[in-house]
PDB file of C-alpha atoms in Angstrom:
ATOM      1  CA  MET A  42       0.000   0.000   0.000  1.00  0.00           C
ATOM      2  CA  HIS A  43       2.870   2.345   0.856  1.00  0.00           C
ATOM      3  CA  ALA A  44       4.624   1.621  -2.462  1.00  0.00           C
ATOM      4  CA  LEU A  45       1.369   2.203  -4.344  1.00  0.00           C
ATOM      5  CA  ARG A  46       0.873   5.541  -2.575  1.00  0.00           C
ATOM      6  CA  ARG A  47       4.442   6.555  -3.428  1.00  0.00           C
ATOM      7  CA  HIS A  48       3.987   5.746  -7.132  1.00  0.00           C
ATOM      8  CA  LEU A  49       0.673   7.614  -7.278  1.00  0.00           C
ATOM      9  CA  ALA A  50       2.136  10.634  -5.463  1.00  0.00           C
ATOM     10  CA  THR A  51       5.123  10.804  -7.833  1.00  0.00           C
ATOM     11  CA  CYS A  52       2.899  10.631 -10.910  1.00  0.00           C
ATOM     12  CA  THR A  53       0.540  13.249  -9.500  1.00  0.00           C
ATOM     13  CA  GLU A  54       3.410  15.597  -8.691  1.00  0.00           C
ATOM     14  CA  SER A  55       4.827  15.258 -12.197  1.00  0.00           C
ATOM     15  CA  ILE A  56       1.458  16.085 -13.703  1.00  0.00           C
ATOM     16  CA  ILE A  57       0.144  18.848 -11.457  1.00  0.00           C
ATOM     17  CA  VAL A  58       3.308  20.569 -10.249  1.00  0.00           C
ATOM     18  CA  ARG A  59       5.529  20.362 -13.310  1.00  0.00           C
ATOM     19  CA  GLY A  60       2.747  20.373 -15.868  1.00  0.00           C
ATOM     20  CA  PRO A  61       3.438  19.539 -19.511  1.00  0.00           C
ATOM     21  CA  ALA A  62       7.202  19.961 -19.037  1.00  0.00           C
ATOM     22  CA  GLY A  63       7.187  17.429 -16.206  1.00  0.00           C
ATOM     23  CA  VAL A  64       5.151  14.956 -18.221  1.00  0.00           C
ATOM     24  CA  ALA A  65       7.411  15.394 -21.255  1.00  0.00           C
ATOM     25  CA  ALA A  66      10.546  15.017 -19.130  1.00  0.00           C
ATOM     26  CA  GLN A  67       9.240  11.826 -17.543  1.00  0.00           C
ATOM     27  CA  GLY A  68       8.147  10.361 -20.874  1.00  0.00           C
ATOM     28  CA  SER A  69       8.149   6.580 -20.802  1.00  0.00           C
ATOM     29  CA  ALA A  70       9.169   6.591 -17.124  1.00  0.00           C
ATOM     30  CA  MET A  71       5.705   7.951 -16.329  1.00  0.00           C
ATOM     31  CA  LEU A  72       4.048   5.136 -18.280  1.00  0.00           C
ATOM     32  CA  ASP A  73       6.319   2.588 -16.591  1.00  0.00           C
ATOM     33  CA  ARG A  74       5.363   3.973 -13.203  1.00  0.00           C
ATOM     34  CA  LEU A  75       1.664   3.808 -14.086  1.00  0.00           C
ATOM     35  CA  SER A  76       2.215   0.229 -15.235  1.00  0.00           C
ATOM     36  CA  ASP A  77       3.794  -0.523 -11.845  1.00  0.00           C
ATOM     37  CA  VAL A  78       0.694   0.992 -10.239  1.00  0.00           C
ATOM     38  CA  GLY A  79      -1.452  -1.527 -12.124  1.00  0.00           C
ATOM     39  CA  THR A  80       0.743  -4.398 -10.977  1.00  0.00           C
ATOM     40  CA  LEU A  81       0.550  -3.231  -7.360  1.00  0.00           C
ATOM     41  CA  PHE A  82      -3.238  -2.961  -7.603  1.00  0.00           C
ATOM     42  CA  ASP A  83      -3.445  -6.558  -8.839  1.00  0.00           C
ATOM     43  CA  SER A  84      -1.283  -7.754  -5.959  1.00  0.00           C
ATOM     44  CA  LEU A  85      -3.142  -5.723  -3.334  1.00  0.00           C
ATOM     45  CA  ASP A  86      -6.490  -6.887  -4.690  1.00  0.00           C
ATOM     46  CA  GLN A  87      -5.476 -10.489  -3.987  1.00  0.00           C
ATOM     47  CA  HIS A  88      -4.317  -9.577  -0.468  1.00  0.00           C
ATOM     48  CA  LEU A  89      -7.561  -7.724   0.174  1.00  0.00           C
ATOM     49  CA  VAL A  90      -9.422 -11.042   0.070  1.00  0.00           C
ATOM     50  CA  THR A  91      -7.228 -12.351   2.906  1.00  0.00           C
ATOM     51  CA  VAL A  92      -7.678  -9.125   4.856  1.00  0.00           C
ATOM     52  CA  ALA A  93     -11.453  -9.338   4.445  1.00  0.00           C
ATOM     53  CA  LEU A  94     -11.532 -12.951   5.625  1.00  0.00           C
ATOM     54  CA  GLU A  95      -9.167 -12.587   8.562  1.00  0.00           C
ATOM     55  CA  GLY A  96     -10.144  -9.111   9.780  1.00  0.00           C
ATOM     56  CA  PRO A  97     -10.339  -7.448  12.173  1.00  0.00           C
ATOM     57  CA  GLU A  98     -13.251  -5.372  10.934  1.00  0.00           C
ATOM     58  CA  ARG A  99     -11.531  -1.992  11.453  1.00  0.00           C
ATOM     59  CA  PHE A 100      -8.570  -3.157   9.359  1.00  0.00           C
ATOM     60  CA  VAL A 101     -10.889  -4.371   6.589  1.00  0.00           C
ATOM     61  CA  ILE A 102     -12.704  -1.022   6.523  1.00  0.00           C
ATOM     62  CA  ASP A 103      -9.483   1.023   6.518  1.00  0.00           C
ATOM     63  CA  THR A 104      -7.871  -1.114   3.822  1.00  0.00           C
ATOM     64  CA  THR A 105     -10.926  -1.039   1.583  1.00  0.00           C
ATOM     65  CA  LEU A 106     -11.169   2.741   1.954  1.00  0.00           C
ATOM     66  CA  ALA A 107      -7.480   3.204   1.131  1.00  0.00           C
ATOM     67  CA  MET A 108      -7.849   1.051  -1.972  1.00  0.00           C
ATOM     68  CA  ALA A 109     -10.882   3.073  -3.068  1.00  0.00           C
ATOM     69  CA  HIS A 110      -8.950   6.348  -2.709  1.00  0.00           C
ATOM     70  CA  ALA A 111      -5.996   4.884  -4.594  1.00  0.00           C
ATOM     71  CA  MET A 112      -8.238   3.607  -7.400  1.00  0.00           C
ATOM     72  CA  ALA A 113      -9.946   6.994  -7.742  1.00  0.00           C
ATOM     73  CA  LEU A 114      -6.582   8.746  -7.959  1.00  0.00           C
ATOM     74  CA  LYS A 115      -5.258   6.229 -10.494  1.00  0.00           C
ATOM     75  CA  ASP A 116      -8.287   6.752 -12.735  1.00  0.00           C
ATOM     76  CA  GLN A 117      -7.959  10.527 -12.402  1.00  0.00           C
ATOM     77  CA  LEU A 118      -4.251  10.393 -13.254  1.00  0.00           C
ATOM     78  CA  TYR A 119      -4.988   8.917 -16.665  1.00  0.00           C
ATOM     79  CA  GLU A 120      -7.444  11.733 -17.401  1.00  0.00           C
ATOM     80  CA  TRP A 121      -5.012  14.401 -16.200  1.00  0.00           C
ATOM     81  CA  LEU A 122      -2.181  12.844 -18.187  1.00  0.00           C
ATOM     82  CA  ILE A 123      -4.195  13.356 -21.371  1.00  0.00           C
ATOM     83  CA  ASP A 124      -5.350  16.852 -20.383  1.00  0.00           C
ATOM     84  CA  VAL A 125      -1.942  18.134 -19.341  1.00  0.00           C
ATOM     85  CA  GLN A 126      -0.380  17.232 -22.671  1.00  0.00           C
ATOM     86  CA  ARG A 127      -2.569  19.948 -24.168  1.00  0.00           C
ATOM     87  CA  ALA A 128      -2.165  22.590 -21.441  1.00  0.00           C
ATOM     88  CA  GLN A 129      -1.548  23.201 -17.751  1.00  0.00           C
ATOM     89  CA  LEU A 130      -4.190  21.890 -15.380  1.00  0.00           C
ATOM     90  CA  SER A 131      -6.557  24.482 -13.981  1.00  0.00           C
ATOM     91  CA  PRO A 132      -6.237  25.639 -10.363  1.00  0.00           C
ATOM     92  CA  ALA A 133      -9.431  23.704  -9.568  1.00  0.00           C
ATOM     93  CA  GLU A 134      -7.933  20.480 -10.973  1.00  0.00           C
ATOM     94  CA  THR A 135      -4.748  21.091  -8.991  1.00  0.00           C
ATOM     95  CA  GLN A 136      -6.815  21.550  -5.842  1.00  0.00           C
ATOM     96  CA  VAL A 137      -8.673  18.295  -6.559  1.00  0.00           C
ATOM     97  CA  ALA A 138      -5.354  16.500  -7.073  1.00  0.00           C
ATOM     98  CA  ASN A 139      -3.967  17.788  -3.792  1.00  0.00           C
ATOM     99  CA  GLN A 140      -7.144  16.781  -1.955  1.00  0.00           C
ATOM    100  CA  MET A 141      -7.054  13.293  -3.490  1.00  0.00           C
ATOM    101  CA  LEU A 142      -3.439  12.892  -2.359  1.00  0.00           C
ATOM    102  CA  THR A 143      -4.337  14.093   1.139  1.00  0.00           C
ATOM    103  CA  ASP A 144      -7.250  11.637   1.310  1.00  0.00           C
ATOM    104  CA  LEU A 145      -5.015   8.804   0.121  1.00  0.00           C
ATOM    105  CA  ASP A 146      -2.291   9.686   2.653  1.00  0.00           C
ATOM    106  CA  THR A 147      -4.859   9.748   5.450  1.00  0.00           C
ATOM    107  CA  ALA A 148      -6.313   6.400   4.379  1.00  0.00           C
ATOM    108  CA  VAL A 149      -2.926   4.677   4.064  1.00  0.00           C
ATOM    109  CA  SER A 150      -1.880   6.046   7.468  1.00  0.00           C
ATOM    110  CA  ALA A 151      -5.063   4.615   8.996  1.00  0.00           C
ATOM    111  CA  VAL A 152      -4.240   1.201   7.515  1.00  0.00           C
ATOM    112  CA  GLN A 153      -0.705   1.375   8.877  1.00  0.00           C
ATOM    113  CA  ARG A 154      -1.889   2.390  12.365  1.00  0.00           C
ATOM    114  CA  GLU A 155      -4.446  -0.409  12.479  1.00  0.00           C
ATOM    115  CA  ALA A 156      -1.938  -2.951  11.147  1.00  0.00           C
ATOM    116  CA  ARG A 157       0.565  -2.011  13.861  1.00  0.00           C
ATOM    117  CA  ARG A 158      -2.086  -2.656  16.519  1.00  0.00           C
ATOM    118  CA  HIS A 159      -2.370  -6.284  15.383  1.00  0.00           C
ATOM    119  CA  VAL A 160       1.256  -7.160  14.752  1.00  0.00           C
TER     120      VAL A 160
END
């Protein structure tokens, strides 16, 4: 989950902070990173079944929420990647991106806190 968050944060930063220049500079590295995101999602999706079966309930809720935030950001990244190749993202889109990252950070932190309680 932490690695997934890191990949998503790096992609988001390249798109919203650096704009078209950042996307152009990253080039295929950006696509590779997004491919890694897909691989991590597949792996985490399999682990989520175990989490759901073994619990505890709070951990299941936190993990599911974190995955939902990550999935929403991943889907949004693909849209922004297309948009930013034409022009800079609007301030509203930048604000949305920052909020999505904040929500994802909060969700991943909740998963980590709950996991530590049961280790």
